[in-house]
Coordinates of C-alpha atoms (C1' of nucleotides) in Angstrom, one line a residue:
Chain A
M1 CA 49.2 -3.2 -199.9
K2 CA 51.5 -2.7 -197.0
F3 CA 50.7 -0.6 -194.0
H4 CA 53.4 2.0 -194.8
K5 CA 52.4 2.2 -198.4
K6 CA 48.8 2.9 -197.6
L7 CA 49.7 5.6 -195.2
I8 CA 52.1 7.3 -197.6
T9 CA 49.6 7.2 -200.4
W10 CA 47.0 8.8 -198.1
Y11 CA 49.5 11.4 -197.0
L12 CA 50.5 12.5 -200.4
Q13 CA 46.8 13.1 -201.2
N14 CA 45.8 14.7 -197.9
K15 CA 48.8 16.5 -196.3
R16 CA 48.4 20.0 -195.2
S17 CA 50.7 22.7 -196.6
M18 CA 53.3 23.9 -194.0
P19 CA 56.3 26.0 -194.4
W20 CA 58.7 23.5 -192.9
R21 CA 57.5 21.0 -195.5
E22 CA 59.2 23.1 -198.1
T23 CA 62.7 22.4 -196.8
T24 CA 65.1 19.8 -195.4
D25 CA 67.4 22.4 -193.8
P26 CA 68.1 20.9 -190.4
Y27 CA 68.0 24.3 -188.7
R28 CA 64.5 24.9 -189.9
I29 CA 63.3 21.3 -189.3
W30 CA 64.9 21.4 -185.8
L31 CA 63.2 24.8 -185.1
S32 CA 59.8 23.5 -186.2
E33 CA 60.1 20.2 -184.2
I34 CA 61.0 21.9 -181.0
M35 CA 58.1 24.4 -181.4
L36 CA 55.6 21.6 -182.1
Q37 CA 56.5 19.5 -179.0
Q38 CA 53.1 19.3 -177.2
T39 CA 51.9 22.1 -179.4
R40 CA 49.4 22.2 -182.2
V41 CA 50.4 23.1 -185.6
A42 CA 48.0 26.1 -185.7
Q43 CA 49.6 27.5 -182.5
G44 CA 53.2 26.9 -183.5
L45 CA 53.0 28.2 -187.0
P46 CA 53.1 32.0 -186.4
Y47 CA 56.1 31.4 -184.0
Y48 CA 57.9 29.5 -186.7
L49 CA 57.4 32.3 -189.1
S50 CA 58.6 35.0 -186.7
F51 CA 61.6 32.9 -185.6
T52 CA 62.8 32.2 -189.2
K53 CA 62.3 35.8 -190.1
T54 CA 64.2 37.2 -187.1
F55 CA 66.8 34.4 -187.0
P56 CA 67.3 33.2 -190.6
T57 CA 70.3 31.0 -189.6
V58 CA 71.5 29.2 -186.5
F59 CA 74.2 31.9 -186.2
D60 CA 71.5 34.6 -185.9
L61 CA 69.8 32.6 -183.1
A62 CA 73.1 31.9 -181.4
N63 CA 74.0 35.5 -181.3
A64 CA 70.7 36.7 -179.8
K65 CA 70.3 37.5 -176.1
E66 CA 68.3 35.0 -174.2
D67 CA 65.7 37.7 -173.3
E68 CA 65.2 38.3 -177.0
V69 CA 64.6 34.6 -177.6
L70 CA 62.2 34.3 -174.7
K71 CA 60.3 37.4 -175.8
L72 CA 59.8 35.9 -179.3
W73 CA 58.7 32.6 -177.6
Q74 CA 56.3 34.4 -175.3
G75 CA 52.9 32.8 -175.3
L76 CA 54.0 29.4 -176.7
G77 CA 54.5 27.9 -173.3
Y78 CA 57.0 25.3 -172.0
Y79 CA 59.7 28.0 -171.9
S80 CA 62.5 25.6 -171.1
R81 CA 62.2 24.7 -174.8
A82 CA 63.2 28.3 -175.7
R83 CA 66.2 28.2 -173.3
N84 CA 67.3 24.8 -174.6
L85 CA 66.8 26.0 -178.2
H86 CA 69.1 29.0 -177.5
A87 CA 71.7 26.8 -175.8
T88 CA 71.7 24.3 -178.7
A89 CA 72.0 27.1 -181.2
K90 CA 75.0 28.5 -179.5
Y91 CA 76.5 25.0 -179.3
V92 CA 75.9 24.2 -183.0
A93 CA 77.1 27.7 -184.1
H94 CA 80.2 27.9 -182.0
E95 CA 81.3 24.3 -181.4
L96 CA 80.1 22.6 -184.6
G97 CA 80.7 25.5 -187.1
G98 CA 77.0 25.9 -187.7
V99 CA 76.5 22.3 -189.0
F100 CA 73.9 20.2 -187.2
P101 CA 74.6 16.5 -186.3
D102 CA 73.5 14.4 -189.2
N103 CA 72.3 11.2 -187.4
Y104 CA 69.9 10.1 -184.7
K105 CA 72.5 9.2 -182.2
D106 CA 74.3 12.5 -182.2
L107 CA 71.1 14.6 -182.5
L108 CA 69.9 12.9 -179.3
K109 CA 72.7 14.6 -177.4
L110 CA 71.4 18.1 -178.1
K111 CA 69.6 19.9 -175.3
G112 CA 65.9 19.8 -175.8
V113 CA 66.1 17.0 -178.4
G114 CA 64.7 13.7 -177.2
D115 CA 63.8 10.4 -178.9
Y116 CA 61.0 11.9 -180.9
T117 CA 62.8 15.0 -182.2
A118 CA 66.0 13.2 -183.0
S119 CA 64.1 10.7 -185.0
A120 CA 62.1 13.4 -186.8
I121 CA 65.2 15.4 -187.8
A122 CA 67.2 12.3 -188.8
S123 CA 64.5 10.9 -191.0
I124 CA 63.3 14.2 -192.5
C125 CA 66.7 15.7 -193.2
Y126 CA 68.9 12.7 -193.7
N127 CA 66.5 9.8 -194.6
E128 CA 67.7 7.8 -191.6
V129 CA 65.4 4.9 -190.9
V130 CA 64.3 5.8 -187.4
P131 CA 60.5 5.9 -186.5
V132 CA 58.9 8.8 -184.7
V133 CA 56.6 7.9 -181.9
D134 CA 54.5 11.0 -180.9
G135 CA 50.9 11.3 -179.6
N136 CA 49.5 10.6 -183.0
V137 CA 51.6 7.5 -183.6
Y138 CA 50.5 6.1 -180.2
R139 CA 46.9 6.6 -181.2
V140 CA 47.1 5.1 -184.6
L141 CA 49.2 2.1 -183.6
S142 CA 47.2 1.3 -180.4
R143 CA 44.0 1.3 -182.4
Y144 CA 45.2 -0.5 -185.5
F145 CA 46.9 -3.3 -183.6
G146 CA 44.6 -3.2 -180.5
V147 CA 47.5 -2.5 -178.1
K148 CA 46.1 -1.8 -174.6
T149 CA 49.4 -1.2 -172.9
P150 CA 49.3 2.4 -171.4
I151 CA 51.2 4.7 -173.7
N152 CA 52.7 6.6 -170.9
S153 CA 54.0 3.6 -169.0
T154 CA 57.6 2.4 -169.3
A155 CA 56.4 -0.8 -170.9
G156 CA 54.2 1.0 -173.3
I157 CA 56.9 3.4 -174.5
K158 CA 59.2 0.5 -175.2
E159 CA 56.5 -1.7 -176.8
F160 CA 55.2 1.0 -179.2
K161 CA 58.7 2.0 -180.2
E162 CA 59.5 -1.6 -181.0
L163 CA 56.3 -1.9 -183.0
A164 CA 57.1 1.3 -184.8
V165 CA 60.5 0.0 -185.8
T166 CA 58.9 -2.9 -187.6
L167 CA 56.5 -0.7 -189.6
I168 CA 58.7 2.2 -190.9
D169 CA 59.2 2.4 -194.6
H170 CA 62.9 1.8 -195.3
K171 CA 62.7 3.4 -198.7
D172 CA 61.1 6.6 -197.6
P173 CA 61.3 7.1 -193.8
A174 CA 60.8 10.9 -194.1
N175 CA 57.4 10.7 -195.7
Y176 CA 56.4 7.6 -193.7
N177 CA 57.0 9.4 -190.4
Q178 CA 55.2 12.5 -191.5
A179 CA 52.4 10.4 -193.0
I180 CA 51.5 8.5 -189.8
M181 CA 51.6 11.7 -187.8
E182 CA 49.4 13.6 -190.2
F183 CA 47.1 10.6 -190.4
G184 CA 46.7 10.6 -186.6
A185 CA 46.1 14.3 -186.6
L186 CA 43.5 14.5 -189.4
Q187 CA 42.0 11.0 -189.8
C188 CA 42.5 8.8 -186.8
K189 CA 41.6 11.7 -184.4
P190 CA 41.2 11.3 -180.6
K191 CA 37.4 11.8 -180.9
K192 CA 35.2 10.7 -183.7
P193 CA 37.8 9.4 -186.1
Y194 CA 36.7 8.9 -189.7
C195 CA 36.7 5.1 -189.6
I196 CA 34.1 4.8 -192.4
V197 CA 36.4 6.3 -195.0
C198 CA 39.6 5.2 -193.4
P199 CA 42.1 3.7 -195.9
I200 CA 43.3 1.1 -193.4
N201 CA 40.0 0.3 -191.7
E202 CA 40.1 -3.3 -193.0
G203 CA 43.0 -4.3 -190.8
C204 CA 42.1 -2.1 -187.8
E205 CA 41.7 -4.2 -184.6
A206 CA 40.0 -1.5 -182.6
L207 CA 37.4 -1.0 -185.3
K208 CA 36.8 -4.7 -185.6
T209 CA 36.3 -5.1 -181.8
G210 CA 34.4 -1.8 -181.3
K211 CA 37.1 -0.3 -179.1
V212 CA 38.1 2.7 -181.1
D213 CA 37.0 5.1 -178.4
E214 CA 38.8 3.2 -175.7
L215 CA 42.2 3.4 -177.3
P216 CA 44.9 4.5 -176.6
V217 CA 45.0 3.7 -172.9
K218 CA 46.6 6.4 -170.8
L219 CA 47.6 6.3 -167.2
K220 CA 45.9 8.6 -164.7
K221 CA 45.9 12.4 -165.1
Q222 CA 47.8 14.4 -162.5
K223 CA 45.6 16.4 -160.2
I224 CA 45.5 20.1 -160.6
K225 CA 47.1 22.3 -157.9
K226 CA 45.6 25.6 -156.9
R227 CA 48.0 28.5 -156.3
Y228 CA 47.4 32.1 -155.2
F229 CA 49.5 34.9 -156.8
N230 CA 49.4 38.5 -155.5
Y231 CA 51.2 40.7 -158.0
L232 CA 52.3 44.1 -156.9
V233 CA 52.1 46.6 -159.7
F234 CA 53.9 49.7 -158.6
S235 CA 53.2 53.0 -160.2
I236 CA 56.1 55.2 -159.2
N237 CA 55.6 58.9 -160.2
N238 CA 53.0 57.5 -162.6
N239 CA 55.7 56.5 -165.0
K240 CA 57.8 53.7 -163.6
T241 CA 57.1 50.2 -162.2
I242 CA 59.1 47.3 -160.7
I243 CA 59.8 43.9 -162.3
Q244 CA 62.0 41.0 -161.5
Q245 CA 63.1 37.8 -163.3
R246 CA 61.9 34.4 -162.2
T247 CA 64.8 32.2 -161.2
G248 CA 64.7 28.8 -159.6
N249 CA 63.2 25.8 -161.2
G250 CA 59.5 26.3 -161.3
I251 CA 57.0 27.6 -163.8
W252 CA 58.0 30.4 -166.1
K253 CA 61.7 30.2 -165.3
G254 CA 63.6 33.0 -167.0
L255 CA 60.5 35.2 -167.6
Y256 CA 59.8 38.5 -165.9
E257 CA 57.0 39.5 -163.6
F258 CA 55.9 42.1 -161.1
P259 CA 57.0 41.5 -157.4
L260 CA 55.0 38.5 -156.4
I261 CA 53.6 37.4 -153.1
E262 CA 52.5 33.8 -153.3
D263 CA 50.2 32.9 -150.4
E264 CA 47.7 30.3 -149.3
K265 CA 45.0 32.7 -150.4
L266 CA 44.5 36.1 -152.0
S267 CA 44.5 38.7 -149.3
I268 CA 45.3 42.3 -149.2
E269 CA 46.3 42.1 -145.5
T270 CA 49.1 39.7 -146.0
I271 CA 50.5 42.0 -148.6
K272 CA 50.9 45.1 -146.5
T273 CA 53.2 43.3 -144.0
N274 CA 55.4 41.9 -146.7
S275 CA 59.1 42.7 -146.5
I276 CA 59.3 44.3 -149.9
F277 CA 57.8 47.5 -148.5
K278 CA 60.7 47.8 -146.0
N279 CA 63.2 47.8 -148.8
L280 CA 61.3 50.6 -150.6
L281 CA 61.9 53.2 -147.8
V282 CA 58.7 54.9 -148.6
N283 CA 56.3 57.0 -146.5
K284 CA 53.9 54.6 -144.8
D285 CA 50.8 56.0 -146.4
F286 CA 49.9 54.4 -149.7
E287 CA 46.9 52.7 -151.1
I288 CA 46.8 49.2 -152.4
V289 CA 44.0 48.9 -155.0
P290 CA 43.0 45.6 -156.7
Y291 CA 42.9 46.3 -160.5
Y292 CA 40.1 43.9 -161.2
E293 CA 36.9 43.4 -159.2
E294 CA 37.4 39.6 -159.2
P295 CA 40.6 37.5 -159.2
L296 CA 41.7 36.2 -162.6
V297 CA 41.9 32.4 -162.8
H298 CA 44.7 31.4 -165.2
K299 CA 44.2 27.7 -166.0
L300 CA 47.3 25.7 -166.9
S301 CA 47.2 21.9 -167.6
H302 CA 48.8 21.2 -164.2
Q303 CA 47.7 24.1 -162.0
H304 CA 45.1 26.8 -161.6
L305 CA 46.5 30.2 -160.7
Y306 CA 44.2 32.5 -158.8
T307 CA 45.7 35.9 -159.5
R308 CA 45.2 39.4 -158.4
F309 CA 47.0 42.5 -159.6
Y310 CA 47.3 45.3 -157.0
I311 CA 48.1 48.8 -158.1
I312 CA 50.3 50.7 -155.6
K313 CA 50.9 54.4 -156.3
L314 CA 54.1 55.8 -154.8
P315 CA 55.7 59.2 -155.2
E316 CA 59.3 58.1 -155.2
V317 CA 61.3 55.1 -154.3
S318 CA 64.7 55.5 -152.8
E319 CA 66.0 52.0 -152.9
I320 CA 65.1 48.5 -154.0
N321 CA 66.9 45.3 -153.6
G322 CA 69.3 43.9 -156.2
V323 CA 66.8 41.5 -157.8
Q324 CA 64.2 44.0 -158.6
K325 CA 64.5 46.7 -161.2
T326 CA 62.6 49.8 -161.9
V327 CA 61.6 50.3 -165.5
D328 CA 59.7 52.9 -167.4
F329 CA 56.1 52.1 -168.3
Q330 CA 57.0 52.2 -172.0
E331 CA 59.7 49.6 -171.4
V332 CA 57.6 47.0 -169.7
H333 CA 56.3 45.4 -172.8
K334 CA 59.8 44.7 -174.0
Y335 CA 60.4 42.0 -171.4
P336 CA 59.4 38.4 -171.9
V337 CA 56.5 37.6 -169.5
P338 CA 53.9 34.9 -169.0
I339 CA 50.8 35.4 -171.1
L340 CA 48.9 36.0 -167.9
L341 CA 50.9 39.1 -167.3
G342 CA 51.2 40.0 -170.9
N343 CA 47.4 40.4 -171.2
F344 CA 47.4 42.6 -168.1
I345 CA 50.3 44.7 -169.4
D346 CA 48.7 45.3 -172.7
E347 CA 45.7 46.7 -170.9
F348 CA 47.2 48.6 -168.0
F349 CA 50.3 50.1 -169.8
K350 CA 48.6 50.8 -173.1
Chain B
dA1 C1' 58.8 5.3 -162.3
dA2 C1' 56.7 9.9 -161.5
dT3 C1' 56.4 14.5 -161.9
dA4 C1' 56.9 19.2 -163.7
dC5 C1' 56.4 22.0 -167.4
dG6 C1' 52.1 26.5 -170.8
dG7 C1' 48.7 27.8 -173.4
dG8 C1' 45.0 26.9 -176.3
dG9 C1' 41.7 24.1 -179.0
dT10 C1' 38.0 20.4 -179.0
dT11 C1' 34.4 17.9 -177.2
Chain C
dA1 C1' 35.6 20.0 -167.0
dA2 C1' 38.4 16.6 -169.3
dC3 C1' 41.4 15.6 -172.8
dC4 C1' 44.9 16.5 -176.0
dC5 C1' 48.6 18.6 -178.7
dA6 C1' 54.9 16.7 -184.2
dG7 C1' 57.7 15.6 -175.8
dT8 C1' 61.8 16.5 -172.7
dA9 C1' 64.2 17.0 -168.4
dT10 C1' 64.4 16.3 -163.8
dT11 C1' 63.4 14.0 -159.6

DNA sequence: AATACGGGGTT
DNA sequence: AACCCAGTATT
């Protein structure tokens, strides 16, 4: 039996039930694919449900405010996905009359849609014969064919894509693509894959040569950067605080946060001399009290954020700069924030 | 060709 | 602590 036939047979017997597998509506497939980029099914699933409920059509998503989209995306991470999602929804709704592109080449032009996602939508929705190459596919192919080229090198990306093109089932590209991904997720797992009961173990080069746990090969991990965030949580008249939106191109772009003093370290002294207090025009005497005994360490895949929340009680604030806004305690939870702040807000403003 | 971009699960 | 996840955009 052919490679693709074995995978599809395995898939039809073992596939998990998922809501986006009940449709070929390109809006819903697109939504699910964007959400699942670098994201586990279990983590993305509740977001898919809330998005399809809140925004049943691409027009509903297009007509939403960006803050509303980001709020619903809160906690999923990689927030540029949400901003690109919204931009693409507006483009499809307003420029394309609500009709998604129906082929790989045109799908690829959409913001937030790269090679993988364009292939996934084109194959699942339109049966176009274009192979997906995601993390699962890299693993399955590198093991089965014993390919040692690093999967995150330019040569590797090209080589695996070319290999994938030769393997895809021309009769059923939709099920083939989902089959090899599901197979990688459930059977040919990163650690302790089920080689004994594997339906394609006979032809597997890695199993034959005892190199299953050495494949795929991946180039060096980036080193983790440490950063120090001092957040100023104002309590004005015990009912208002100050927030601001993150602009610029770094982490959490578009989300809101308390006034932030990033420093080489966490220190209450450097805070007191910060310029924000000049803008507040307050009486000089106020206390700055750390909320937690110890700093929080928020661990992201590429940086560790050593974070401190400082509570600053003020009677009244005459003036703040244009970027910052005062909001009622009850309103704080309505803004999209990083999960790090979301957890604090749930506790402090409850 | 490298790097940045989140948060959470698994080992 | 290291690795990975239905990757993409930017540098």
